[in-house]
Short mmCIF file of C-alpha atoms and ligand atoms in Angstrom, two decimals:
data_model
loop_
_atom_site.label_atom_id
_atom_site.label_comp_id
_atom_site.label_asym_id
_atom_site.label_seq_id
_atom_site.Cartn_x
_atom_site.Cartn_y
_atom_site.Cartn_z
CA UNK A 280 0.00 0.00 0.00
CA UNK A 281 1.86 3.10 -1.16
CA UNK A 282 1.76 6.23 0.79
CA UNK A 283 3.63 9.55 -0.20
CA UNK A 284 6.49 10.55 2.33
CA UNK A 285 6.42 14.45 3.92
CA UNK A 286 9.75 15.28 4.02
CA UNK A 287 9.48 18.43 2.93
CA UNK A 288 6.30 19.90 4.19
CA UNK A 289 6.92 23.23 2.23
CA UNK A 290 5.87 21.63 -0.76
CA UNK A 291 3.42 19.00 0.66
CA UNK A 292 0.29 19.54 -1.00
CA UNK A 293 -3.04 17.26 0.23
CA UNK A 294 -4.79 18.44 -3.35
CA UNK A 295 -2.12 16.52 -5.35
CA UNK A 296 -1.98 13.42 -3.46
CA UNK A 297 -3.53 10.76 -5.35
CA UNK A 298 -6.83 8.69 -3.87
CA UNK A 299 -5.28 4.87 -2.34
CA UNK A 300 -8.24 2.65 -2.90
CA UNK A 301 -7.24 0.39 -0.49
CA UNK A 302 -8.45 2.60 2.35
CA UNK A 303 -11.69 2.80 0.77
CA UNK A 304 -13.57 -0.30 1.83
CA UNK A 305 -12.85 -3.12 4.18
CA UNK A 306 -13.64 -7.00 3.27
CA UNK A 307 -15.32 -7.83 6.35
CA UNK A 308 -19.36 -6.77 7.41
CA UNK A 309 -19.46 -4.59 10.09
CA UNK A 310 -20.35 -5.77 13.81
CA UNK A 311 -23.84 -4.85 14.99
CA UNK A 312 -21.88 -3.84 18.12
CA UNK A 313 -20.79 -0.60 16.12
CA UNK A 314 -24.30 0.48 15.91
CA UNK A 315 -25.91 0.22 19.32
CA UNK A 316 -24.88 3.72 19.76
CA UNK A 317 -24.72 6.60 17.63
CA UNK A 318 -21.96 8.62 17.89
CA UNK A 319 -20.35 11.61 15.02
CA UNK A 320 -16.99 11.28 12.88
CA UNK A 321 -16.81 7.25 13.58
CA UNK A 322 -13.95 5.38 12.62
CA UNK A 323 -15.13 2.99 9.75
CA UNK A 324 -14.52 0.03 11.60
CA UNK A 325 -12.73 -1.80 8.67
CA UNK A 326 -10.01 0.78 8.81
CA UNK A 327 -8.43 0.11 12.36
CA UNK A 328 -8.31 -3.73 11.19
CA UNK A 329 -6.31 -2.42 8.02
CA UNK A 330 -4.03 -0.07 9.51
CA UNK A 331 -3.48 -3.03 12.12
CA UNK A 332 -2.50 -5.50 9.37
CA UNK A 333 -1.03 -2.80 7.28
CA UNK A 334 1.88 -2.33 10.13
CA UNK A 335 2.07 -5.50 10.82
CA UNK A 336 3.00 -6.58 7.00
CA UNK A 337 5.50 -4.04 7.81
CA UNK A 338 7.34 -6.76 10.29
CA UNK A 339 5.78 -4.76 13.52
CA UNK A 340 4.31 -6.57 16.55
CA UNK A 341 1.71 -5.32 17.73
CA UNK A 342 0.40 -5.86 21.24
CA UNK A 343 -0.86 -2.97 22.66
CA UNK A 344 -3.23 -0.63 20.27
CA UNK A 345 -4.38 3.14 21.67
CA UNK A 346 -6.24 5.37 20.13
CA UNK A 347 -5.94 8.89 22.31
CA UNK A 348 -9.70 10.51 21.29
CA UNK A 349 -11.51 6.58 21.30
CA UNK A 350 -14.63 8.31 20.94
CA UNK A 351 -16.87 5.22 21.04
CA UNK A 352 -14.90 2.24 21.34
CA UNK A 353 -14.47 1.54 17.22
CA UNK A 354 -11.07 1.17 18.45
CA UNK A 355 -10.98 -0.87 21.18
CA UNK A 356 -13.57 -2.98 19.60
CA UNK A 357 -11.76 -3.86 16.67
CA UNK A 358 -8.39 -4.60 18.45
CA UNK A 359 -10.05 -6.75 20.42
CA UNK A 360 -11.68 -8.73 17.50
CA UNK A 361 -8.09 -9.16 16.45
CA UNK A 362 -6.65 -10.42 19.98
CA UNK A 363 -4.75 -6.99 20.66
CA UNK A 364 -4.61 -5.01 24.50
CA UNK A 365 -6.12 -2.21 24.01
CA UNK A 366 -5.77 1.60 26.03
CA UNK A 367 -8.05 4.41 25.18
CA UNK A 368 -9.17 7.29 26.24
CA UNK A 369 -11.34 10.43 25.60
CA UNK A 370 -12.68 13.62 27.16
CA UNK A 371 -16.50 12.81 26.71
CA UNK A 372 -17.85 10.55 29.61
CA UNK A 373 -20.37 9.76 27.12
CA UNK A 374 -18.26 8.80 24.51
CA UNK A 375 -15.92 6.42 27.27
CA UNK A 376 -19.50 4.59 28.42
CA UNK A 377 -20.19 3.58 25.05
CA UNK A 378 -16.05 2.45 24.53
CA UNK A 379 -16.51 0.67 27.65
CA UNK A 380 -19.56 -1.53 26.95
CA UNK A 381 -18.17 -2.45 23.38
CA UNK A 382 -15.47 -3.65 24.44
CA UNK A 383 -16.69 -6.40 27.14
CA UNK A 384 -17.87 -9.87 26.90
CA UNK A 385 -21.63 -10.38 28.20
CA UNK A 386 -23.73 -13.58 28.95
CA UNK A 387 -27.28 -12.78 27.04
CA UNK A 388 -29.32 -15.05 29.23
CA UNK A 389 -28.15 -12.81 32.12
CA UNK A 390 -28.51 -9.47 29.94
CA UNK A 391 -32.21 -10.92 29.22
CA UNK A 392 -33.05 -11.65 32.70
CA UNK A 393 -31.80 -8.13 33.97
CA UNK A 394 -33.78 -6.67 31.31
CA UNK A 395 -37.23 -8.44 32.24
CA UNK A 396 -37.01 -7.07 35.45
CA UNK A 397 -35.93 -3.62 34.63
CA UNK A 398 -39.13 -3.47 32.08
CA UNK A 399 -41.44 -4.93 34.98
CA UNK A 400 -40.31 -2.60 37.25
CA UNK A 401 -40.49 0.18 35.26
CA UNK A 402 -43.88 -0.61 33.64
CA UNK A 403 -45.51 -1.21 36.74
CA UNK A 404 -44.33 2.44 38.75
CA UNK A 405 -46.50 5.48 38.84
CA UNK A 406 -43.39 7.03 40.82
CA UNK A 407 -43.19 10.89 39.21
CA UNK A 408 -39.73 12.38 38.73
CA UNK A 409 -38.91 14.69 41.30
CA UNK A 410 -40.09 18.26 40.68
CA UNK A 411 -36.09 19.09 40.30
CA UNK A 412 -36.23 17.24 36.94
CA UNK A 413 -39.74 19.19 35.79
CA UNK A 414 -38.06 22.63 36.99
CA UNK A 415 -35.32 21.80 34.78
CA UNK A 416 -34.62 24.08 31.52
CA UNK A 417 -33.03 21.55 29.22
CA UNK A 418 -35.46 18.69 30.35
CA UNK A 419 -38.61 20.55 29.48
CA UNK A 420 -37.00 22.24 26.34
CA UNK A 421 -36.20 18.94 25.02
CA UNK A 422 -38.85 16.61 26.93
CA UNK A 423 -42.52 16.56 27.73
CA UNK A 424 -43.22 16.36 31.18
CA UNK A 425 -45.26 12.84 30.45
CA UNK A 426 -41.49 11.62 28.71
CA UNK A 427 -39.74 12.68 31.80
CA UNK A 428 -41.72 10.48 34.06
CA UNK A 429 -41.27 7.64 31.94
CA UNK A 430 -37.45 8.01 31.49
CA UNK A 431 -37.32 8.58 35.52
CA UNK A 432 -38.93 5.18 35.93
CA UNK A 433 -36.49 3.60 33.44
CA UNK A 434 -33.48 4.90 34.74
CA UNK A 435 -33.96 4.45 38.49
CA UNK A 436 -34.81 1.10 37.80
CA UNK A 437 -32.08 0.24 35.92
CA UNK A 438 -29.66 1.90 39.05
CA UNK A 439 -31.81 -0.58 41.62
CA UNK A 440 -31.71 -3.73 39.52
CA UNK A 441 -28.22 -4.05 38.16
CA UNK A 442 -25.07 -3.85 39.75
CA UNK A 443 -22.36 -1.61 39.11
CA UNK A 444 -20.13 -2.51 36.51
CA UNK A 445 -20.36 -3.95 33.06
CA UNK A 446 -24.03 -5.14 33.07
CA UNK A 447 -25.11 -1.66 34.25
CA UNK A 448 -22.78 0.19 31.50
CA UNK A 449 -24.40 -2.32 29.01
CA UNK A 450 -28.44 -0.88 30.05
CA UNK A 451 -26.83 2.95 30.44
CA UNK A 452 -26.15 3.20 26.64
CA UNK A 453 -28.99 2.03 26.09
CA UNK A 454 -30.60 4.49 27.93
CA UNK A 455 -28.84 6.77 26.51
CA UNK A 456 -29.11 5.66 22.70
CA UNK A 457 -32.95 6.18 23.31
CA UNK A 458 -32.93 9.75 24.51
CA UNK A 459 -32.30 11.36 21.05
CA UNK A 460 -35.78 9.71 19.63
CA UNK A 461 -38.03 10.38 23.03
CA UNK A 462 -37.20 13.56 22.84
CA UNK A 463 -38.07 16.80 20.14
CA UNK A 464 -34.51 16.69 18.92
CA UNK A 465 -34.56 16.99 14.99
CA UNK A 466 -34.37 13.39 13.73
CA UNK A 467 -30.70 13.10 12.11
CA UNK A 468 -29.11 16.29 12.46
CA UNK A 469 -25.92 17.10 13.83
CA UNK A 470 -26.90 20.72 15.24
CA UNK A 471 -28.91 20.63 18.72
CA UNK A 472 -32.47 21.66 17.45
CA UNK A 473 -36.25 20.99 17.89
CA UNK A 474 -38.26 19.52 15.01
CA UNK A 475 -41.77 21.07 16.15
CA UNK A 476 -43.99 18.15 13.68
CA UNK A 477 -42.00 15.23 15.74
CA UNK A 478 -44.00 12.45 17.50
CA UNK A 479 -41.32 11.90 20.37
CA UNK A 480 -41.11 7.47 20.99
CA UNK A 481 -42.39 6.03 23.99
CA UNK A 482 -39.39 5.31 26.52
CA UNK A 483 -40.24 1.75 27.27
CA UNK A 484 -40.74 0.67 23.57
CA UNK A 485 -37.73 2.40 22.42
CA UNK A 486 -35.65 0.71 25.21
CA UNK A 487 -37.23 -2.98 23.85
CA UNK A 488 -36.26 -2.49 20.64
CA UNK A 489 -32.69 -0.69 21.85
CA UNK A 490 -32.22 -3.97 23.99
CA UNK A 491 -33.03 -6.81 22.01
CA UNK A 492 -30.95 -5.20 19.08
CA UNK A 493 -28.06 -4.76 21.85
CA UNK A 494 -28.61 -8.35 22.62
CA UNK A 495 -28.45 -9.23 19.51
CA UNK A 496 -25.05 -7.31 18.86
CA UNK A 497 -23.85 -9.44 21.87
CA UNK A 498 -24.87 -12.80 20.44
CA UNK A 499 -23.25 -12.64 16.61
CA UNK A 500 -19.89 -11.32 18.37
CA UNK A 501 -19.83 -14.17 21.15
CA UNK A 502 -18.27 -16.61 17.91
CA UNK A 503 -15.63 -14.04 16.99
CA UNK A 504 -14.05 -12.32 19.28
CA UNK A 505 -13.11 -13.50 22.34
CA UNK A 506 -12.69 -10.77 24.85
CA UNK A 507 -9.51 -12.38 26.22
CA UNK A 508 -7.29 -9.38 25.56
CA UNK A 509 -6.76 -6.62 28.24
CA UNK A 510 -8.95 -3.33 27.67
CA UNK A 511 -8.39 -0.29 29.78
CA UNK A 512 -10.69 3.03 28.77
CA UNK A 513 -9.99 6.22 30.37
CA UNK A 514 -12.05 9.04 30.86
CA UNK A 515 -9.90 12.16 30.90
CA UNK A 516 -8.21 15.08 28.97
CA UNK A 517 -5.14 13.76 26.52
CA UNK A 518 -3.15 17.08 27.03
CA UNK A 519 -3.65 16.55 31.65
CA UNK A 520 -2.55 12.78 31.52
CA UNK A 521 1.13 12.44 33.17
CA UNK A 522 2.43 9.33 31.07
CA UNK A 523 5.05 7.69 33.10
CA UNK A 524 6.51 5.32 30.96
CA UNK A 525 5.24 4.82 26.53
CA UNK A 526 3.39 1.66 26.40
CA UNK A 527 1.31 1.44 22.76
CA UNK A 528 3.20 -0.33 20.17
CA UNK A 529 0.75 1.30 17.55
CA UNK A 530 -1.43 4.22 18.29
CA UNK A 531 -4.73 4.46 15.75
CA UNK A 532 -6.71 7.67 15.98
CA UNK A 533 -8.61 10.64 14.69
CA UNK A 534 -8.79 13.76 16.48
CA UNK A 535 -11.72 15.89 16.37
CA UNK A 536 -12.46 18.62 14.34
CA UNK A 537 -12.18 22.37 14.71
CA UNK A 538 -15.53 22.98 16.49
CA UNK A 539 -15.00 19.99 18.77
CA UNK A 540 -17.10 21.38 21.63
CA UNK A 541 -20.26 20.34 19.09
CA UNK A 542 -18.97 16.47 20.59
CA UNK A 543 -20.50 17.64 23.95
CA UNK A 544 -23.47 19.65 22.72
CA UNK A 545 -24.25 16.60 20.80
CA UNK A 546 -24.58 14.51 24.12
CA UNK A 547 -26.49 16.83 26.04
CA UNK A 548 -29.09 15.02 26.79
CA UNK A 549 -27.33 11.57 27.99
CA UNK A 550 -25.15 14.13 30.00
CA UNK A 551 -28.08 15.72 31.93
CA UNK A 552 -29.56 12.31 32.41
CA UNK A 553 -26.59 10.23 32.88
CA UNK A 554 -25.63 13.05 35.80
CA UNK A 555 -22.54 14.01 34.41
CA UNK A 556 -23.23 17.07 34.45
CA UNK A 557 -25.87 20.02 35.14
CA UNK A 558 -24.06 22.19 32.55
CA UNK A 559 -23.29 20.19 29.00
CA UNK A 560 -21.43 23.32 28.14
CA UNK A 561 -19.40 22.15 31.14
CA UNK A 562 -18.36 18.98 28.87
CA UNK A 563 -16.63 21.29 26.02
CA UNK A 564 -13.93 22.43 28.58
CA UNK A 565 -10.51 20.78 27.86
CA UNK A 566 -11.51 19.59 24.43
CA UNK A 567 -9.14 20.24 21.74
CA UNK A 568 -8.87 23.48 20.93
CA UNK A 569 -10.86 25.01 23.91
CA UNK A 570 -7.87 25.11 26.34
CA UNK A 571 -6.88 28.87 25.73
CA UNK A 572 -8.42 31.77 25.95
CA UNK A 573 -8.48 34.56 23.17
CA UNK A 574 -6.15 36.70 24.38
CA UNK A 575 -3.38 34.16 25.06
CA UNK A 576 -2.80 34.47 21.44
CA UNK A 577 -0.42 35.97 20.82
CA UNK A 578 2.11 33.78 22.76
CA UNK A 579 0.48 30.53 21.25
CA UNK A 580 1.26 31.98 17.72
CA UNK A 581 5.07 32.40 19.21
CA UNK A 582 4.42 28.61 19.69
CA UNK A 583 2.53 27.21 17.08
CA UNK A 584 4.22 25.80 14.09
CA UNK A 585 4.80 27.31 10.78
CA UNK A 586 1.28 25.98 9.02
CA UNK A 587 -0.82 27.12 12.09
CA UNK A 588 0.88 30.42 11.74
CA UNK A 589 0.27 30.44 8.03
CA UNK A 590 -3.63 29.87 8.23
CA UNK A 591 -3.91 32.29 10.95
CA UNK A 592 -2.03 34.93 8.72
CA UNK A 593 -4.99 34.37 6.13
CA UNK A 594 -7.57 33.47 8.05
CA UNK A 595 -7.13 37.09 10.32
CA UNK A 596 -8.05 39.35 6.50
CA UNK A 597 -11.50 37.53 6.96
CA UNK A 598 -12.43 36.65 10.02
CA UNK A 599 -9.73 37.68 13.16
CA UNK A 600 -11.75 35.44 15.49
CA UNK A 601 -11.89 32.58 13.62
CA UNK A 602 -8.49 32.46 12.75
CA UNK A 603 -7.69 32.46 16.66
CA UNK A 604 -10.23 29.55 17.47
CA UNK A 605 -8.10 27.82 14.54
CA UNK A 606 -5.09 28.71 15.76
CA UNK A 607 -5.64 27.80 19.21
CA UNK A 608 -6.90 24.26 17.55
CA UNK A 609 -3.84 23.42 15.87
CA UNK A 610 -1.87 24.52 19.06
CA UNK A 611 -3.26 21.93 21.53
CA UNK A 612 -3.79 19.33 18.44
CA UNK A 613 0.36 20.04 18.22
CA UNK A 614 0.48 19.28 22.38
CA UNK A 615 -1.70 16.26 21.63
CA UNK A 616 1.21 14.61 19.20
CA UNK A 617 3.90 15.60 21.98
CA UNK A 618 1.40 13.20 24.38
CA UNK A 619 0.89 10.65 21.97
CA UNK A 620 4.86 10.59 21.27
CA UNK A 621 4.89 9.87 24.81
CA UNK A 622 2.42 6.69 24.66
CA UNK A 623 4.28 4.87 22.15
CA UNK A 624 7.13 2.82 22.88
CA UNK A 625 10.63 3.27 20.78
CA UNK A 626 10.00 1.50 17.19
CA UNK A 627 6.10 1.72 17.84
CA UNK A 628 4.25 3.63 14.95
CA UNK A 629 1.17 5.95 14.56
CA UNK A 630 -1.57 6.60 12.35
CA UNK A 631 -3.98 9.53 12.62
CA UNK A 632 -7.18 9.72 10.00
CA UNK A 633 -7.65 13.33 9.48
CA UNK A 634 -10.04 15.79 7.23
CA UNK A 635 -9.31 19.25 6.23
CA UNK A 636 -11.71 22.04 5.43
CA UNK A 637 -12.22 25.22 4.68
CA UNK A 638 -13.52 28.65 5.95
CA UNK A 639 -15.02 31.59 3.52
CA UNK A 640 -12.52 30.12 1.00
CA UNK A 641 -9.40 30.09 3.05
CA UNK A 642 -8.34 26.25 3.04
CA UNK A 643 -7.88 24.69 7.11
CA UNK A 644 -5.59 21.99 5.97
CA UNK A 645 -5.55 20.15 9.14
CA UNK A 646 -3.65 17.35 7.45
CA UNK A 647 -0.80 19.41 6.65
CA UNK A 648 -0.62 20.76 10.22
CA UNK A 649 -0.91 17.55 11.72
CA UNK A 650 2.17 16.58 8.91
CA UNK A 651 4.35 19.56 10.30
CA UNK A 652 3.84 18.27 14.09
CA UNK A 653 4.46 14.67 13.33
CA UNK A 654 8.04 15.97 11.55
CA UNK A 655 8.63 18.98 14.16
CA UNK A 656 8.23 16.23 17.19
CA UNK A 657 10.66 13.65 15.17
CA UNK A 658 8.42 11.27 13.83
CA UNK A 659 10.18 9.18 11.73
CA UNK A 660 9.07 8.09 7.96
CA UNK A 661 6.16 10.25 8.19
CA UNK A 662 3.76 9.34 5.50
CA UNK A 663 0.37 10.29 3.70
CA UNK A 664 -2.30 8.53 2.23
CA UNK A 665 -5.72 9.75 0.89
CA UNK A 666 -9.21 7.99 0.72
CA UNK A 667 -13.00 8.57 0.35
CA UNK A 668 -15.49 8.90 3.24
CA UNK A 669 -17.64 6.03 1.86
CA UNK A 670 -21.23 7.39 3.35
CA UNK A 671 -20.46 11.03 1.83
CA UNK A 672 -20.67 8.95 -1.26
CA UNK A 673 -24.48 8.92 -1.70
CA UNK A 674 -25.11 11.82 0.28
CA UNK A 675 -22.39 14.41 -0.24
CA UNK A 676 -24.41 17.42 1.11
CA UNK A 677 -25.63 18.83 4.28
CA UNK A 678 -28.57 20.72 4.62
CA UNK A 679 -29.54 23.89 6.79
CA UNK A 680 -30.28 21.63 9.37
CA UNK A 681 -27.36 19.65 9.19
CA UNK A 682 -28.46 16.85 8.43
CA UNK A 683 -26.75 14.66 5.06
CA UNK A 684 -28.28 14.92 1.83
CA UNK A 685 -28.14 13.94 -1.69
CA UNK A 686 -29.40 17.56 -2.69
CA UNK A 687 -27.15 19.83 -4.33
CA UNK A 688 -28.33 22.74 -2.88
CA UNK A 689 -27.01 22.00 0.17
CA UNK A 690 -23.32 22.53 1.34
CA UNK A 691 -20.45 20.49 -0.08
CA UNK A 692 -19.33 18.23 2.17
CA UNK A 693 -15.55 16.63 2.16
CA UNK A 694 -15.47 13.62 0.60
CA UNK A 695 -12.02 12.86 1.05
CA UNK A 696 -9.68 12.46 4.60
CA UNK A 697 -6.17 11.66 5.36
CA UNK A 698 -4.23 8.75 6.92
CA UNK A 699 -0.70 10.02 8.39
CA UNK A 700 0.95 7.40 9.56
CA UNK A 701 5.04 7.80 11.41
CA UNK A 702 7.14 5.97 13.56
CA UNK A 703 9.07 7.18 16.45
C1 SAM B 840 -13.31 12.19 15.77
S1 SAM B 840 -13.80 11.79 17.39
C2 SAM B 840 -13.17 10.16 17.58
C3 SAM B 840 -14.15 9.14 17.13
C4 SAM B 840 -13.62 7.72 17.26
N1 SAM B 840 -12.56 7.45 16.29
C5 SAM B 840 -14.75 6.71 17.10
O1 SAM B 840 -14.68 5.83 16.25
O2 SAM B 840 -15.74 6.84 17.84
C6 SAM B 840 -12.73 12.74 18.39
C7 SAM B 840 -12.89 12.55 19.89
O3 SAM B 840 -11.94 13.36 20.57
C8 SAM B 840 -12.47 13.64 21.85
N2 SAM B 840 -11.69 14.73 22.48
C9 SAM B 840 -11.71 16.05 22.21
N3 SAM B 840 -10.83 16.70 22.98
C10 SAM B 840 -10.21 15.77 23.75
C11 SAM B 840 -9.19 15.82 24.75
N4 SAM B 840 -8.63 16.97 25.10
N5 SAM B 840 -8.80 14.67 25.34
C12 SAM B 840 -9.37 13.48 24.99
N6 SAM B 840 -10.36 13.37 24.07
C13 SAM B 840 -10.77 14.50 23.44
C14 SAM B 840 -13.93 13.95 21.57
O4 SAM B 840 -14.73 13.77 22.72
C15 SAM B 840 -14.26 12.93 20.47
O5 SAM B 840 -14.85 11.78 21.00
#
């Protein structure tokens, strides 16, 4: 599989590299287990298993996988499908619940038994929610006070039936994969917003079906993968974590995007209910790019390397304070690659997947900052490759709302990303 080397990153250009087909499409249908949560900018599954194999052909061993922003567990799943340890870790407690219960083993005539009596339970209570839930802003914006009720039910008896641990991480996202549909949020979309016409689901039906297709997800991977390697998910900030020794033989990974505080506005409402929070604007502090404030700029620019500096330049003659939020991206995104360098062992390797964009027609080649980090922290045989986001295939658009379309009218999506890989 060819990839272009960035030696020179003065003349590295992300337009001219050609498309590798062979990061296109994976061989393999995708687990169930990837779907019993939704969750934005997933890994395609196929691609960890790749990237895996691809390093390996390259006479690496791989024992230990990380991916530093696991998001959902894609990951930690897939390592474990292939018999690897696996350490992850991400900001979102959301994100880390859903990493968590993908990447354990389950016994379904236990999961079914727990569920019967979470169902009976909560069919059979007239207990209200406590008038602290009904006096709550985001609740009632997003819930009817009938819905609230019902979720109450659900959730408490899901805390008094199940034990901590696994089992109750298992019914938690599915709790939380249901909240989305009870509630008004617009079907879909990406952007926090009501849909007025919507006919919210009724908690205890959306939890059946949520369960049994869990269960389900459970079942067709108890032939395949057998859970036997070591899995350790962490719930915390990449740029706090003290990293005492490098452990990962190959880190796999994609970091956010620009706007990365939409990760916790998009989990709002399994925050509020989940209790991580009273505040999801809370959950945006310490992502990626939200670490400084505005008027630290100017020593951050000092800091940042020569293709943050350059975008901010052009960025500033349109917009000054996007170009800071930008900058202030690619600084802690440049601090996230000096924290990864520290993860991987001597001889271990890394491979980011990365998209670039654009704003009011200035390009935000993220790839090509990413590049410059990689070579300024001395990554060695730092390479790019370039492939197409298979689901912006059929619907390369977004509407107003955010949500994917097929309609022209609508704004271009990217339908390309980038796969740096380097070796330290
Ligand atoms: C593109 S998503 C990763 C998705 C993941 N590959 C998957 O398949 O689910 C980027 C992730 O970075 C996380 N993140 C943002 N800032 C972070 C930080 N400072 N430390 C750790 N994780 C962070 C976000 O919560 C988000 O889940």
């Amino acid at each position: 599989m060819k990839m272009q080397a960035v030696t020179d990153i003065s003349i590295f250009d992300c337009n001219r590299i050609a498309e590798n087909t062979l990061w296109n499409l994976g061989d393999q249908k995708e687990l169930l287990l990837h779907r019993i949560h939704a969750y934005p900018a997933k890994f395609p599954p196929f691609l960890v298993q790749k990237l895996i194999e691809y390093f390996e052909g390259d006479g690496k061993e791989i024992r230990l996988v990380a991916d530093a922003f696991c998001g959902c567990g894609t990951s930690a799943l897939e390592s474990a499908r292939l018999g690897k340890n696996f350490w992850g870790c991400d900001i979102n407690p959301v994100a880390t619940l859903i990493a968590k219960t993908k990447s354990r083993a389950y016994r379904p005539t236990y999961l079914r038994t727990l569920y019967k009596t979470i169902q009976t339970s909560a069919s059979s209570s007239i207990v209200r929610a406590p008038e602290s839930y009904h006096q709550n802003q985001r609740l009632n914006y997003w819930f009817d006070a009938d819905t609230i009720d019902r979720l109450f039910r659900l959730l408490r008896s899901i805390e008094k039936f199940v034990p901590e641990g696994k089992y109750r991480n298992f019914f938690l996202t599915g709790f939380s994969n249901i909240l989305k549909p009870c509630s008004r949020w617009l079907t879909k979309s990406i952007k926090p917003q009501i849909d007025p016409k919507k006919v919210p689901a009724i908690p205890l039906d959306a939890f059946d079906k949520q369960i049994k297709m869990m269960i389900k997800a459970v079942e067709q991977v108890q032939s395949s993968v057998d859970f036997q390697s070591r899995v350790e998910i962490v719930n915390r900030n990449l740029l706090n974590l003290r990293v005492q020794h490098s452990f990962a033989d190959l880190v796999i990974t994609s970091p956010p995007y620009v706007t990365s505080y939409e990760y916790a506005d998009l989990h709002q409402l399994s925050a509020i209910w989940l209790g991580y929070t009273d505040d999801y604007r809370s959950l945006r502090k310490g992502t990626i790019g939200s670490e400084h404030h505005s008027d630290e700029t100017e020593s951050i620019y000092e800091q940042a390397n020569r293709v943050a500096k350059d975008t901010y330049d052009k960025l500033c003659k349109v917009d000054s304070s996007k170009a800071k939020s930008v900058l202030r991206y690619f600084y802690d995104l440049d601090l996230a690659v000096q924290r990864i360098r520290q993860i991987v062992k001597i001889g271990g390797s890394v491979a980011f997947v990365i998209g670039n964009t654009s704003y009011k027609g200035i390009p935000v080649d993220n790839a090509k900052s990413l590049a410059q980090s990689l070579l300024d922290h001395n990554f060695k045989k730092v390479q790019v490759s370039k492939r197409k986001i298979s689901y912006k295939i059929l619907t390369p658009y977004r509407n107003q709302l955010g949500q994917f379309t097929s309609h022209s009218r609508g704004r271009k999506v990217y339908s390309h990303e980038y796969i740096l890989t380097g070796e330290k």
